[in-house]
mmCIF file of C-alpha atoms in Angstrom:
data_model
loop_
_atom_site.group_PDB
_atom_site.id
_atom_site.type_symbol
_atom_site.label_atom_id
_atom_site.label_comp_id
_atom_site.label_asym_id
_atom_site.label_seq_id
_atom_site.Cartn_x
_atom_site.Cartn_y
_atom_site.Cartn_z
ATOM 1 C CA MET A 1 -111.876 155.019 -97.783
ATOM 2 C CA PRO A 2 -115.108 154.480 -99.647
ATOM 3 C CA SER A 3 -113.781 151.352 -101.451
ATOM 4 C CA SER A 4 -112.998 149.831 -97.978
ATOM 5 C CA ALA A 5 -116.301 150.854 -96.464
ATOM 6 C CA LEU A 6 -118.304 148.940 -98.889
ATOM 7 C CA PRO A 7 -116.955 145.527 -97.936
ATOM 8 C CA ILE A 8 -117.314 146.352 -94.202
ATOM 9 C CA ARG A 9 -121.082 147.256 -94.889
ATOM 10 C CA LEU A 10 -121.522 144.165 -96.910
ATOM 11 C CA ILE A 11 -119.901 142.051 -94.275
ATOM 12 C CA THR A 12 -122.229 143.742 -91.549
ATOM 13 C CA PHE A 13 -125.245 143.109 -93.793
ATOM 14 C CA CYS A 14 -124.392 139.550 -94.203
ATOM 15 C CA ALA A 15 -123.638 139.097 -90.433
ATOM 16 C CA ILE A 16 -127.197 140.510 -89.560
ATOM 17 C CA VAL A 17 -128.810 138.262 -92.140
ATOM 18 C CA ILE A 18 -126.947 135.148 -90.745
ATOM 19 C CA ALA A 19 -127.861 136.092 -87.116
ATOM 20 C CA LEU A 20 -131.428 136.704 -88.063
ATOM 21 C CA ALA A 21 -131.595 133.187 -89.778
ATOM 22 C CA ALA A 22 -129.777 131.492 -86.938
ATOM 23 C CA GLY A 23 -132.019 133.159 -84.326
ATOM 24 C CA GLY A 24 -135.139 132.105 -86.274
ATOM 25 C CA TRP A 25 -133.959 128.519 -86.532
ATOM 26 C CA MET A 26 -133.116 128.521 -82.840
ATOM 27 C CA LEU A 27 -136.664 129.938 -81.988
ATOM 28 C CA LYS A 28 -138.307 127.312 -84.187
ATOM 29 C CA VAL A 29 -136.377 124.510 -82.713
ATOM 30 C CA ALA A 30 -136.875 125.650 -79.077
ATOM 31 C CA ALA A 31 -140.520 126.420 -79.505
ATOM 32 C CA GLY A 32 -141.490 123.851 -76.911
ATOM 33 C CA ILE A 33 -139.329 125.545 -74.183
ATOM 34 C CA VAL A 34 -139.673 129.281 -75.366
ATOM 35 C CA ILE A 35 -143.310 129.444 -75.846
ATOM 36 C CA PRO A 36 -144.331 128.612 -72.257
ATOM 37 C CA ILE A 37 -141.706 130.952 -70.770
ATOM 38 C CA ILE A 38 -142.987 133.865 -72.979
ATOM 39 C CA LEU A 39 -146.662 133.026 -72.162
ATOM 40 C CA GLY A 40 -145.683 132.886 -68.475
ATOM 41 C CA GLY A 41 -144.245 136.352 -68.760
ATOM 42 C CA LEU A 42 -147.283 137.758 -70.483
ATOM 43 C CA VAL A 43 -149.529 136.109 -67.755
ATOM 44 C CA ALA A 44 -147.457 137.769 -65.258
ATOM 45 C CA PHE A 45 -147.897 141.072 -66.944
ATOM 46 C CA LEU A 46 -151.535 140.303 -67.005
ATOM 47 C CA LEU A 47 -151.812 139.584 -63.357
ATOM 48 C CA ASN A 48 -149.864 142.627 -62.389
ATOM 49 C CA ALA A 49 -152.332 144.721 -64.487
ATOM 50 C CA LEU A 50 -155.322 143.084 -62.927
ATOM 51 C CA ALA A 51 -153.924 143.562 -59.461
ATOM 52 C CA THR A 52 -153.131 147.224 -60.281
ATOM 53 C CA GLN A 53 -156.969 147.825 -61.569
ATOM 54 C CA ALA A 54 -158.173 145.964 -58.482
ATOM 55 C CA GLY A 55 -156.405 148.540 -56.292
ATOM 56 C CA ARG A 56 -158.545 151.281 -57.840
ATOM 57 C CA ILE A 57 -161.817 149.679 -56.942
ATOM 58 C CA PRO A 58 -163.387 152.196 -54.283
ATOM 59 C CA VAL A 59 -163.277 151.349 -50.667
ATOM 60 C CA ILE A 60 -162.090 147.629 -51.117
ATOM 61 C CA GLY A 61 -159.227 148.187 -53.394
ATOM 62 C CA PRO A 62 -157.141 150.430 -51.098
ATOM 63 C CA ALA A 63 -157.819 148.134 -48.148
ATOM 64 C CA CYS A 64 -156.327 145.193 -49.793
ATOM 65 C CA PRO A 65 -152.457 144.959 -49.844
ATOM 66 C CA GLN A 66 -150.665 144.231 -53.148
ATOM 67 C CA TRP A 67 -149.730 140.616 -52.307
ATOM 68 C CA LEU A 68 -153.443 139.695 -51.567
ATOM 69 C CA ARG A 69 -154.817 141.383 -54.833
ATOM 70 C CA MET A 70 -151.949 139.518 -56.661
ATOM 71 C CA SER A 71 -152.951 136.182 -55.138
ATOM 72 C CA ILE A 72 -156.610 136.755 -55.873
ATOM 73 C CA SER A 73 -155.899 137.569 -59.512
ATOM 74 C CA PHE A 74 -153.539 134.599 -59.818
ATOM 75 C CA LEU A 75 -156.043 132.070 -58.355
ATOM 76 C CA LEU A 76 -159.001 133.501 -60.395
ATOM 77 C CA THR A 77 -157.161 133.410 -63.614
ATOM 78 C CA PHE A 78 -155.688 129.986 -63.220
ATOM 79 C CA THR A 79 -159.278 128.736 -62.221
ATOM 80 C CA VAL A 80 -160.725 130.258 -65.217
ATOM 81 C CA LEU A 81 -158.258 129.060 -67.650
ATOM 82 C CA LEU A 82 -158.390 125.604 -66.272
ATOM 83 C CA LEU A 83 -162.111 125.545 -66.719
ATOM 84 C CA VAL A 84 -161.744 126.803 -70.241
ATOM 85 C CA ALA A 85 -159.301 124.003 -70.973
ATOM 86 C CA ALA A 86 -161.352 121.404 -69.481
ATOM 87 C CA LEU A 87 -164.308 122.453 -71.446
ATOM 88 C CA LEU A 88 -162.529 122.496 -74.679
ATOM 89 C CA ALA A 89 -161.076 119.107 -73.895
ATOM 90 C CA ARG A 90 -164.468 117.599 -73.212
ATOM 91 C CA ASN A 91 -165.946 119.149 -76.571
ATOM 92 C CA VAL A 92 -163.308 118.905 -79.214
ATOM 93 C CA GLU A 93 -163.638 115.140 -79.665
ATOM 94 C CA GLN A 94 -167.395 115.227 -80.003
ATOM 95 C CA VAL A 95 -167.030 118.194 -82.564
ATOM 96 C CA ALA A 96 -164.406 116.264 -84.633
ATOM 97 C CA ARG A 97 -166.821 113.231 -84.621
ATOM 98 C CA GLU A 98 -169.567 115.296 -86.013
ATOM 99 C CA ALA A 99 -167.579 116.918 -88.642
ATOM 100 C CA SER A 100 -168.155 114.276 -91.324
ATOM 101 C CA SER A 101 -172.023 114.510 -90.860
ATOM 102 C CA TYR A 102 -171.617 118.393 -90.916
ATOM 103 C CA GLY A 103 -169.605 117.973 -94.188
ATOM 104 C CA ASP A 104 -172.241 115.667 -95.797
ATOM 105 C CA ALA A 105 -175.073 118.220 -95.066
ATOM 106 C CA PHE A 106 -172.728 120.990 -96.486
ATOM 107 C CA SER A 107 -172.343 119.121 -99.669
ATOM 108 C CA ASN A 108 -176.090 118.520 -99.884
ATOM 109 C CA MET A 109 -176.709 122.217 -99.421
ATOM 110 C CA LEU A 110 -174.335 122.947 -102.222
ATOM 111 C CA ASN A 111 -176.024 120.508 -104.658
ATOM 112 C CA ASN A 112 -179.427 122.022 -103.719
ATOM 113 C CA ALA A 113 -178.129 125.475 -104.280
ATOM 114 C CA ALA A 114 -176.769 124.637 -107.608
ATOM 115 C CA ALA A 115 -179.951 122.858 -108.629
ATOM 116 C CA ARG A 116 -181.980 126.201 -107.929
ATOM 117 C CA PHE A 117 -179.824 127.898 -110.587
ATOM 118 C CA GLY A 118 -180.177 125.096 -113.213
ATOM 119 C CA TYR A 119 -176.695 123.568 -112.531
ATOM 120 C CA GLU A 120 -176.285 119.845 -111.732
ATOM 121 C CA ALA A 121 -173.631 119.085 -109.370
ATOM 122 C CA ASP A 122 -172.569 115.990 -107.291
ATOM 123 C CA VAL A 123 -170.462 117.385 -104.500
ATOM 124 C CA THR A 124 -169.747 114.917 -101.660
ATOM 125 C CA TRP A 125 -167.939 115.270 -98.475
ATOM 126 C CA HIS A 126 -165.203 112.974 -99.873
ATOM 127 C CA SER A 127 -164.859 115.151 -103.009
ATOM 128 C CA LEU A 128 -164.406 118.212 -100.732
ATOM 129 C CA GLN A 129 -161.647 116.521 -98.688
ATOM 130 C CA ASP A 130 -159.813 115.573 -101.946
ATOM 131 C CA LEU A 131 -160.297 119.203 -103.194
ATOM 132 C CA PHE A 132 -158.980 120.944 -100.135
ATOM 133 C CA SER A 133 -156.588 118.637 -98.432
ATOM 134 C CA GLY A 134 -156.498 115.138 -99.920
ATOM 135 C CA ARG A 135 -158.208 112.398 -98.047
ATOM 136 C CA LEU A 136 -158.874 113.632 -94.504
ATOM 137 C CA ASN A 137 -158.881 111.012 -91.842
ATOM 138 C CA MET A 138 -161.395 111.905 -89.234
ATOM 139 C CA GLN A 139 -159.914 109.341 -86.640
ATOM 140 C CA ASP A 140 -156.631 111.124 -87.101
ATOM 141 C CA THR A 141 -158.380 114.469 -86.713
ATOM 142 C CA VAL A 142 -159.975 113.245 -83.368
ATOM 143 C CA ARG A 143 -156.632 111.897 -82.161
ATOM 144 C CA TYR A 144 -154.963 115.135 -83.010
ATOM 145 C CA GLY A 145 -157.670 117.277 -81.401
ATOM 146 C CA VAL A 146 -157.495 115.354 -78.186
ATOM 147 C CA GLY A 147 -153.898 115.394 -77.991
ATOM 148 C CA ALA A 148 -153.646 119.203 -78.663
ATOM 149 C CA ILE A 149 -156.257 119.928 -75.918
ATOM 150 C CA THR A 150 -154.403 117.540 -73.591
ATOM 151 C CA ASN A 151 -151.268 119.391 -74.260
ATOM 152 C CA ALA A 152 -152.990 122.658 -73.779
ATOM 153 C CA ILE A 153 -154.031 121.639 -70.231
ATOM 154 C CA ILE A 154 -150.553 120.822 -69.422
ATOM 155 C CA TYR A 155 -149.315 124.070 -70.846
ATOM 156 C CA VAL A 156 -151.824 125.966 -68.461
ATOM 157 C CA PHE A 157 -150.026 124.323 -65.512
ATOM 158 C CA LEU A 158 -146.643 125.033 -66.964
ATOM 159 C CA ILE A 159 -147.450 128.594 -67.991
ATOM 160 C CA PHE A 160 -148.709 129.613 -64.519
ATOM 161 C CA ILE A 161 -145.700 127.985 -62.917
ATOM 162 C CA TYR A 162 -143.513 130.280 -64.911
ATOM 163 C CA ALA A 163 -145.759 133.130 -64.179
ATOM 164 C CA LEU A 164 -145.511 132.198 -60.496
ATOM 165 C CA PHE A 165 -141.750 132.372 -60.511
ATOM 166 C CA PHE A 166 -141.654 135.520 -62.602
ATOM 167 C CA LEU A 167 -143.698 137.054 -59.820
ATOM 168 C CA ILE A 168 -141.580 135.695 -57.064
ATOM 169 C CA GLU A 169 -138.282 137.007 -58.958
ATOM 170 C CA ALA A 170 -139.940 140.532 -59.221
ATOM 171 C CA ARG A 171 -139.042 141.040 -55.428
ATOM 172 C CA PHE A 172 -135.366 141.025 -56.253
ATOM 173 C CA PHE A 173 -135.534 143.090 -59.549
ATOM 174 C CA ASN A 174 -134.070 146.243 -58.085
ATOM 175 C CA ILE A 175 -131.182 144.433 -56.616
ATOM 176 C CA LYS A 176 -130.321 142.656 -59.560
ATOM 177 C CA MET A 177 -130.448 145.850 -61.687
ATOM 178 C CA GLU A 178 -127.966 147.461 -59.229
ATOM 179 C CA ARG A 179 -125.505 144.545 -59.636
ATOM 180 C CA LEU A 180 -126.023 144.029 -63.263
ATOM 181 C CA PHE A 181 -125.871 147.521 -64.443
ATOM 182 C CA ARG A 182 -123.028 149.738 -62.796
ATOM 183 C CA THR A 183 -123.863 153.065 -64.298
ATOM 184 C CA ALA A 184 -126.909 155.237 -63.699
ATOM 185 C CA ASP A 185 -127.514 155.475 -67.543
ATOM 186 C CA THR A 186 -127.759 151.729 -68.112
ATOM 187 C CA ARG A 187 -129.701 151.240 -65.089
ATOM 188 C CA ARG A 188 -132.172 153.902 -66.011
ATOM 189 C CA ARG A 189 -132.642 152.488 -69.514
ATOM 190 C CA ALA A 190 -133.173 148.826 -68.191
ATOM 191 C CA HIS A 191 -135.769 150.014 -65.706
ATOM 192 C CA PHE A 192 -137.411 152.203 -68.406
ATOM 193 C CA VAL A 193 -137.731 149.183 -70.905
ATOM 194 C CA ILE A 194 -138.903 146.746 -68.204
ATOM 195 C CA ASN A 195 -141.471 149.273 -66.930
ATOM 196 C CA GLN A 196 -142.784 150.202 -70.391
ATOM 197 C CA MET A 197 -143.140 146.488 -71.235
ATOM 198 C CA ILE A 198 -145.044 145.739 -67.965
ATOM 199 C CA ASP A 199 -147.313 148.785 -68.328
ATOM 200 C CA LYS A 200 -148.126 148.828 -71.857
ATOM 201 C CA VAL A 201 -148.124 145.204 -72.701
ATOM 202 C CA GLY A 202 -149.781 144.165 -69.385
ATOM 203 C CA GLU A 203 -152.616 146.787 -69.752
ATOM 204 C CA TYR A 204 -153.068 145.587 -73.554
ATOM 205 C CA MET A 205 -153.364 142.079 -72.522
ATOM 206 C CA ALA A 206 -155.763 142.868 -69.676
ATOM 207 C CA LEU A 207 -158.007 144.996 -71.992
ATOM 208 C CA LYS A 208 -157.677 142.649 -74.755
ATOM 209 C CA THR A 209 -158.849 139.861 -72.491
ATOM 210 C CA LEU A 210 -161.783 141.894 -71.417
ATOM 211 C CA VAL A 211 -162.742 142.619 -75.176
ATOM 212 C CA ASN A 212 -162.435 138.990 -75.999
ATOM 213 C CA VAL A 213 -164.660 137.812 -72.940
ATOM 214 C CA MET A 214 -167.221 140.432 -74.156
ATOM 215 C CA LEU A 215 -167.120 139.078 -77.668
ATOM 216 C CA GLY A 216 -167.323 135.580 -76.480
ATOM 217 C CA GLY A 217 -170.448 136.291 -74.246
ATOM 218 C CA VAL A 218 -172.143 137.986 -77.197
ATOM 219 C CA CYS A 219 -171.378 135.268 -79.729
ATOM 220 C CA PHE A 220 -172.588 132.723 -76.996
ATOM 221 C CA ALA A 221 -175.881 134.433 -76.887
ATOM 222 C CA ILE A 222 -176.206 134.442 -80.648
ATOM 223 C CA LEU A 223 -175.259 130.736 -81.011
ATOM 224 C CA LEU A 224 -177.659 129.811 -78.318
ATOM 225 C CA LEU A 225 -180.380 131.916 -79.894
ATOM 226 C CA PHE A 226 -179.851 129.850 -83.201
ATOM 227 C CA GLY A 227 -179.524 126.561 -81.281
ATOM 228 C CA ILE A 228 -176.200 125.742 -82.558
ATOM 229 C CA ASP A 229 -174.399 122.604 -81.289
ATOM 230 C CA PHE A 230 -171.432 123.293 -78.802
ATOM 231 C CA ALA A 231 -172.256 126.906 -78.393
ATOM 232 C CA ALA A 232 -169.883 127.466 -75.467
ATOM 233 C CA PHE A 233 -166.993 125.667 -77.420
ATOM 234 C CA TRP A 234 -167.342 127.961 -80.371
ATOM 235 C CA ALA A 235 -167.778 131.005 -78.107
ATOM 236 C CA ILE A 236 -164.543 130.217 -76.405
ATOM 237 C CA LEU A 237 -162.805 129.576 -79.512
ATOM 238 C CA THR A 238 -164.209 133.046 -80.698
ATOM 239 C CA GLY A 239 -162.464 134.747 -77.797
ATOM 240 C CA VAL A 240 -159.214 132.832 -78.274
ATOM 241 C CA PHE A 241 -159.022 133.531 -81.958
ATOM 242 C CA ASN A 242 -159.746 137.194 -81.457
ATOM 243 C CA TYR A 243 -156.108 137.439 -79.978
ATOM 244 C CA ILE A 244 -155.052 137.032 -83.525
ATOM 245 C CA PRO A 245 -155.329 140.190 -85.362
ATOM 246 C CA TYR A 246 -157.450 140.514 -88.575
ATOM 247 C CA VAL A 247 -157.251 136.933 -89.534
ATOM 248 C CA GLY A 248 -158.666 135.533 -86.158
ATOM 249 C CA SER A 249 -162.113 137.076 -86.371
ATOM 250 C CA LEU A 250 -162.726 135.678 -89.839
ATOM 251 C CA VAL A 251 -161.836 132.142 -88.628
ATOM 252 C CA ALA A 252 -164.137 132.673 -85.447
ATOM 253 C CA VAL A 253 -167.148 133.391 -87.688
ATOM 254 C CA LEU A 254 -166.609 130.596 -90.300
ATOM 255 C CA LEU A 255 -166.479 127.729 -87.959
ATOM 256 C CA PRO A 256 -169.804 128.127 -86.235
ATOM 257 C CA VAL A 257 -171.323 129.054 -89.728
ATOM 258 C CA PHE A 258 -170.166 125.645 -91.103
ATOM 259 C CA VAL A 259 -171.751 123.845 -88.098
ATOM 260 C CA SER A 260 -175.078 125.594 -88.831
ATOM 261 C CA VAL A 261 -174.969 124.231 -92.485
ATOM 262 C CA GLY A 262 -174.497 120.787 -90.990
ATOM 263 C CA GLN A 263 -177.346 121.262 -88.484
ATOM 264 C CA TYR A 264 -180.064 122.893 -90.658
ATOM 265 C CA GLU A 265 -178.897 122.613 -94.234
ATOM 266 C CA SER A 266 -180.682 125.889 -94.767
ATOM 267 C CA MET A 267 -178.950 128.822 -96.598
ATOM 268 C CA GLU A 268 -181.311 131.463 -94.893
ATOM 269 C CA THR A 269 -180.428 130.325 -91.466
ATOM 270 C CA THR A 270 -176.716 130.104 -92.242
ATOM 271 C CA LEU A 271 -176.751 133.588 -93.682
ATOM 272 C CA SER A 272 -178.750 134.994 -90.832
ATOM 273 C CA LEU A 273 -176.128 133.565 -88.323
ATOM 274 C CA ALA A 274 -173.312 134.776 -90.386
ATOM 275 C CA ALA A 275 -174.787 138.171 -90.402
ATOM 276 C CA CYS A 276 -175.380 138.334 -86.616
ATOM 277 C CA LEU A 277 -171.755 137.183 -85.955
ATOM 278 C CA ILE A 278 -170.256 139.541 -88.299
ATOM 279 C CA VAL A 279 -172.275 142.457 -86.874
ATOM 280 C CA ALA A 280 -171.139 141.481 -83.391
ATOM 281 C CA GLN A 281 -167.530 141.213 -84.422
ATOM 282 C CA ASN A 282 -167.660 144.668 -86.197
ATOM 283 C CA VAL A 283 -169.400 146.354 -83.212
ATOM 284 C CA VAL A 284 -166.813 144.919 -80.685
ATOM 285 C CA GLY A 285 -163.763 145.354 -83.040
ATOM 286 C CA TYR A 286 -164.591 148.756 -84.497
ATOM 287 C CA TYR A 287 -166.492 150.356 -81.684
ATOM 288 C CA ILE A 288 -165.889 149.128 -78.277
ATOM 289 C CA GLU A 289 -162.312 147.898 -78.741
ATOM 290 C CA PRO A 290 -160.771 151.130 -80.085
ATOM 291 C CA ARG A 291 -162.436 152.967 -77.235
ATOM 292 C CA LEU A 292 -160.826 150.728 -74.674
ATOM 293 C CA LEU A 293 -157.538 150.175 -76.122
ATOM 294 C CA GLY A 294 -157.149 153.294 -78.196
ATOM 295 C CA LYS A 295 -153.572 153.378 -79.514
ATOM 296 C CA GLN A 296 -152.249 151.375 -76.624
ATOM 297 C CA LEU A 297 -149.266 149.864 -78.564
ATOM 298 C CA ASN A 298 -149.008 152.434 -81.387
ATOM 299 C CA MET A 299 -148.145 149.634 -83.992
ATOM 300 C CA SER A 300 -148.497 150.002 -87.715
ATOM 301 C CA PRO A 301 -151.257 147.792 -89.154
ATOM 302 C CA LEU A 302 -148.838 146.658 -91.885
ATOM 303 C CA VAL A 303 -146.335 145.821 -89.199
ATOM 304 C CA ILE A 304 -148.895 143.841 -87.326
ATOM 305 C CA MET A 305 -149.706 141.821 -90.522
ATOM 306 C CA ILE A 306 -145.980 141.149 -91.163
ATOM 307 C CA SER A 307 -145.310 140.227 -87.538
ATOM 308 C CA LEU A 308 -148.546 137.953 -87.543
ATOM 309 C CA ALA A 309 -147.038 136.148 -90.715
ATOM 310 C CA SER A 310 -143.449 135.934 -89.232
ATOM 311 C CA TRP A 311 -144.469 134.832 -85.823
ATOM 312 C CA GLY A 312 -147.030 132.394 -87.085
ATOM 313 C CA ALA A 313 -144.552 130.854 -89.361
ATOM 314 C CA LEU A 314 -142.325 130.236 -86.469
ATOM 315 C CA TRP A 315 -144.715 128.941 -83.881
ATOM 316 C CA GLY A 316 -148.170 128.386 -85.609
ATOM 317 C CA ILE A 317 -151.242 129.503 -83.651
ATOM 318 C CA ALA A 318 -149.179 130.334 -80.684
ATOM 319 C CA GLY A 319 -147.023 132.522 -82.638
ATOM 320 C CA ALA A 320 -149.989 134.315 -84.126
ATOM 321 C CA ILE A 321 -151.465 134.955 -80.718
ATOM 322 C CA LEU A 322 -148.199 136.286 -79.372
ATOM 323 C CA SER A 323 -147.358 138.289 -82.535
ATOM 324 C CA VAL A 324 -148.617 141.681 -81.293
ATOM 325 C CA PRO A 325 -147.186 141.455 -77.693
ATOM 326 C CA LEU A 326 -143.828 140.302 -78.892
ATOM 327 C CA THR A 327 -143.438 142.896 -81.590
ATOM 328 C CA SER A 328 -144.634 145.597 -79.263
ATOM 329 C CA MET A 329 -141.918 144.638 -76.667
ATOM 330 C CA MET A 330 -139.336 144.795 -79.416
ATOM 331 C CA MET A 331 -140.562 148.325 -80.438
ATOM 332 C CA ILE A 332 -140.277 149.390 -76.842
ATOM 333 C CA LEU A 333 -136.768 147.989 -76.536
ATOM 334 C CA PHE A 334 -135.626 149.662 -79.848
ATOM 335 C CA ALA A 335 -137.124 153.009 -78.778
ATOM 336 C CA ALA A 336 -135.096 153.166 -75.572
ATOM 337 C CA PHE A 337 -131.834 153.455 -77.395
ATOM 338 C CA PRO A 338 -130.809 156.198 -79.968
ATOM 339 C CA GLY A 339 -129.087 153.754 -82.103
ATOM 340 C CA THR A 340 -132.199 151.518 -82.714
ATOM 341 C CA ARG A 341 -134.831 154.171 -82.320
ATOM 342 C CA PRO A 342 -135.226 154.452 -86.169
ATOM 343 C CA LEU A 343 -136.350 150.722 -86.178
ATOM 344 C CA ALA A 344 -138.976 151.713 -83.494
ATOM 345 C CA VAL A 345 -140.135 154.508 -85.731
ATOM 346 C CA VAL A 346 -140.726 152.265 -88.604
ATOM 347 C CA LEU A 347 -142.650 149.822 -86.452
ATOM 348 C CA SER A 348 -144.811 152.499 -85.058
ATOM 349 C CA GLU A 349 -148.053 153.629 -86.576
ATOM 350 C CA ASP A 350 -147.460 157.440 -86.379
ATOM 351 C CA GLY A 351 -143.767 157.508 -86.065
ATOM 352 C CA PHE A 352 -144.095 158.717 -82.590
ATOM 353 C CA SER A 353 -145.489 162.027 -83.630
ATOM 354 C CA GLY A 354 -148.188 162.102 -80.972
ATOM 355 C CA GLU A 355 -148.447 164.004 -77.738
ATOM 356 C CA ASP A 356 -146.945 161.024 -75.885
ATOM 357 C CA ALA A 357 -143.938 160.582 -78.061
ATOM 358 C CA ASP A 358 -141.527 161.591 -75.393
ATOM 359 C CA GLN A 359 -142.700 158.808 -73.222
ATOM 360 C CA MET A 360 -141.016 156.245 -75.417
ATOM 361 C CA LEU A 361 -137.526 157.716 -74.575
ATOM 362 C CA PRO A 362 -136.222 157.598 -70.939
ATOM 363 C CA ALA A 363 -135.558 160.846 -69.275
ATOM 364 C CA PRO A 364 -131.814 161.974 -69.455
ATOM 365 C CA VAL A 365 -129.801 161.491 -66.370
ATOM 366 C CA PRO A 366 -128.654 164.943 -64.983
ATOM 367 C CA PRO A 367 -124.774 165.259 -64.370
ATOM 368 C CA PRO A 368 -123.757 164.943 -60.789
ATOM 369 C CA GLU A 369 -123.076 168.750 -60.637
ATOM 370 C CA ALA A 370 -126.539 169.619 -61.532
ATOM 371 C CA ALA A 371 -128.339 166.824 -59.544
ATOM 372 C CA ASP A 372 -126.308 167.307 -56.290
ATOM 373 C CA GLY A 373 -124.598 170.778 -56.614
ATOM 374 C CA PRO A 374 -120.771 171.115 -56.367
ATOM 375 C CA SER A 375 -118.909 169.592 -53.613
ATOM 376 C CA GLY A 376 -118.836 171.596 -50.259
ATOM 377 C CA ASP A 377 -121.822 173.898 -49.695
ATOM 378 C CA PRO A 378 -125.183 173.285 -51.418
ATOM 379 C CA ALA A 379 -125.781 175.361 -54.615
ATOM 380 C CA GLU A 380 -127.918 178.450 -53.924
#
């Protein structure tokens, strides 16, 4: 028996590896189709959370029906994202064209800094291009940036179309669950998984968006105070990049700091700006965000980094932004079934040892005798 069990386990392991590789390849190839659908689902989660929070507003909230709160949330979110995309589209070409002048100023500052310490250096923008990425063609950069933002505007429309259809389909969710799952246990688990994803991921997206808006506003004020070019553009990118865990905040600081070098060629100004942005990132990231989000998703930091690398390798920046919500949904799905619950424990931060651990498993279905009593007279 042991000798026959080993080949079976080996075959099972190989099948899992092949299935994962095939699934990753399919996700990579179908990224243009899958990513807008996933983003549409997350937007639907976000709109549901916003409508729920709006219902808690004193006096006004209870007086507004759910469909009205959802419609207002949909229109406001769509308008804001469309304005953001339009602002990015208007500024990205100008930023790309100014990059070469910023690069020349950056090389001059490096030469001056080296001269202060008695070193002779002849750093040029072209030498920096050759050092980091070969010869960088600025026209290609402009063309790529404009094309990327144009695609982003089209994506906004496509994502909201998917979100709208998700919200419309939600009306028939219970009917479909009844037809799709015949037993009470499977229906219970399906309802549990969907409700957990909607509640936890939707609330996470809503609170994370609130945090990013706050961070973008603070950074916008700092950039205006220092007189940095395209302050609104960098502030919006700061909020977007903050969806990417750990790495995004670093990128959000480096970009406007590089611009400050091109504007002022002053090490003191650059360091002061970097210090202010870092303080803002730390206050929001380590003080405000934990108090708003808490352990909303209960994900291990190591798992977050691995998921960031994995989804980022598959889908680029979109995968990096989606890494936390997607991995969280996987953890919720794994936790709902005893066979895959060990995977959820591995993905979690505390192994579900907290007080809310029982909430990660659906409540058991009582047997018919216990729920309804024996046939005939009710149980006394």
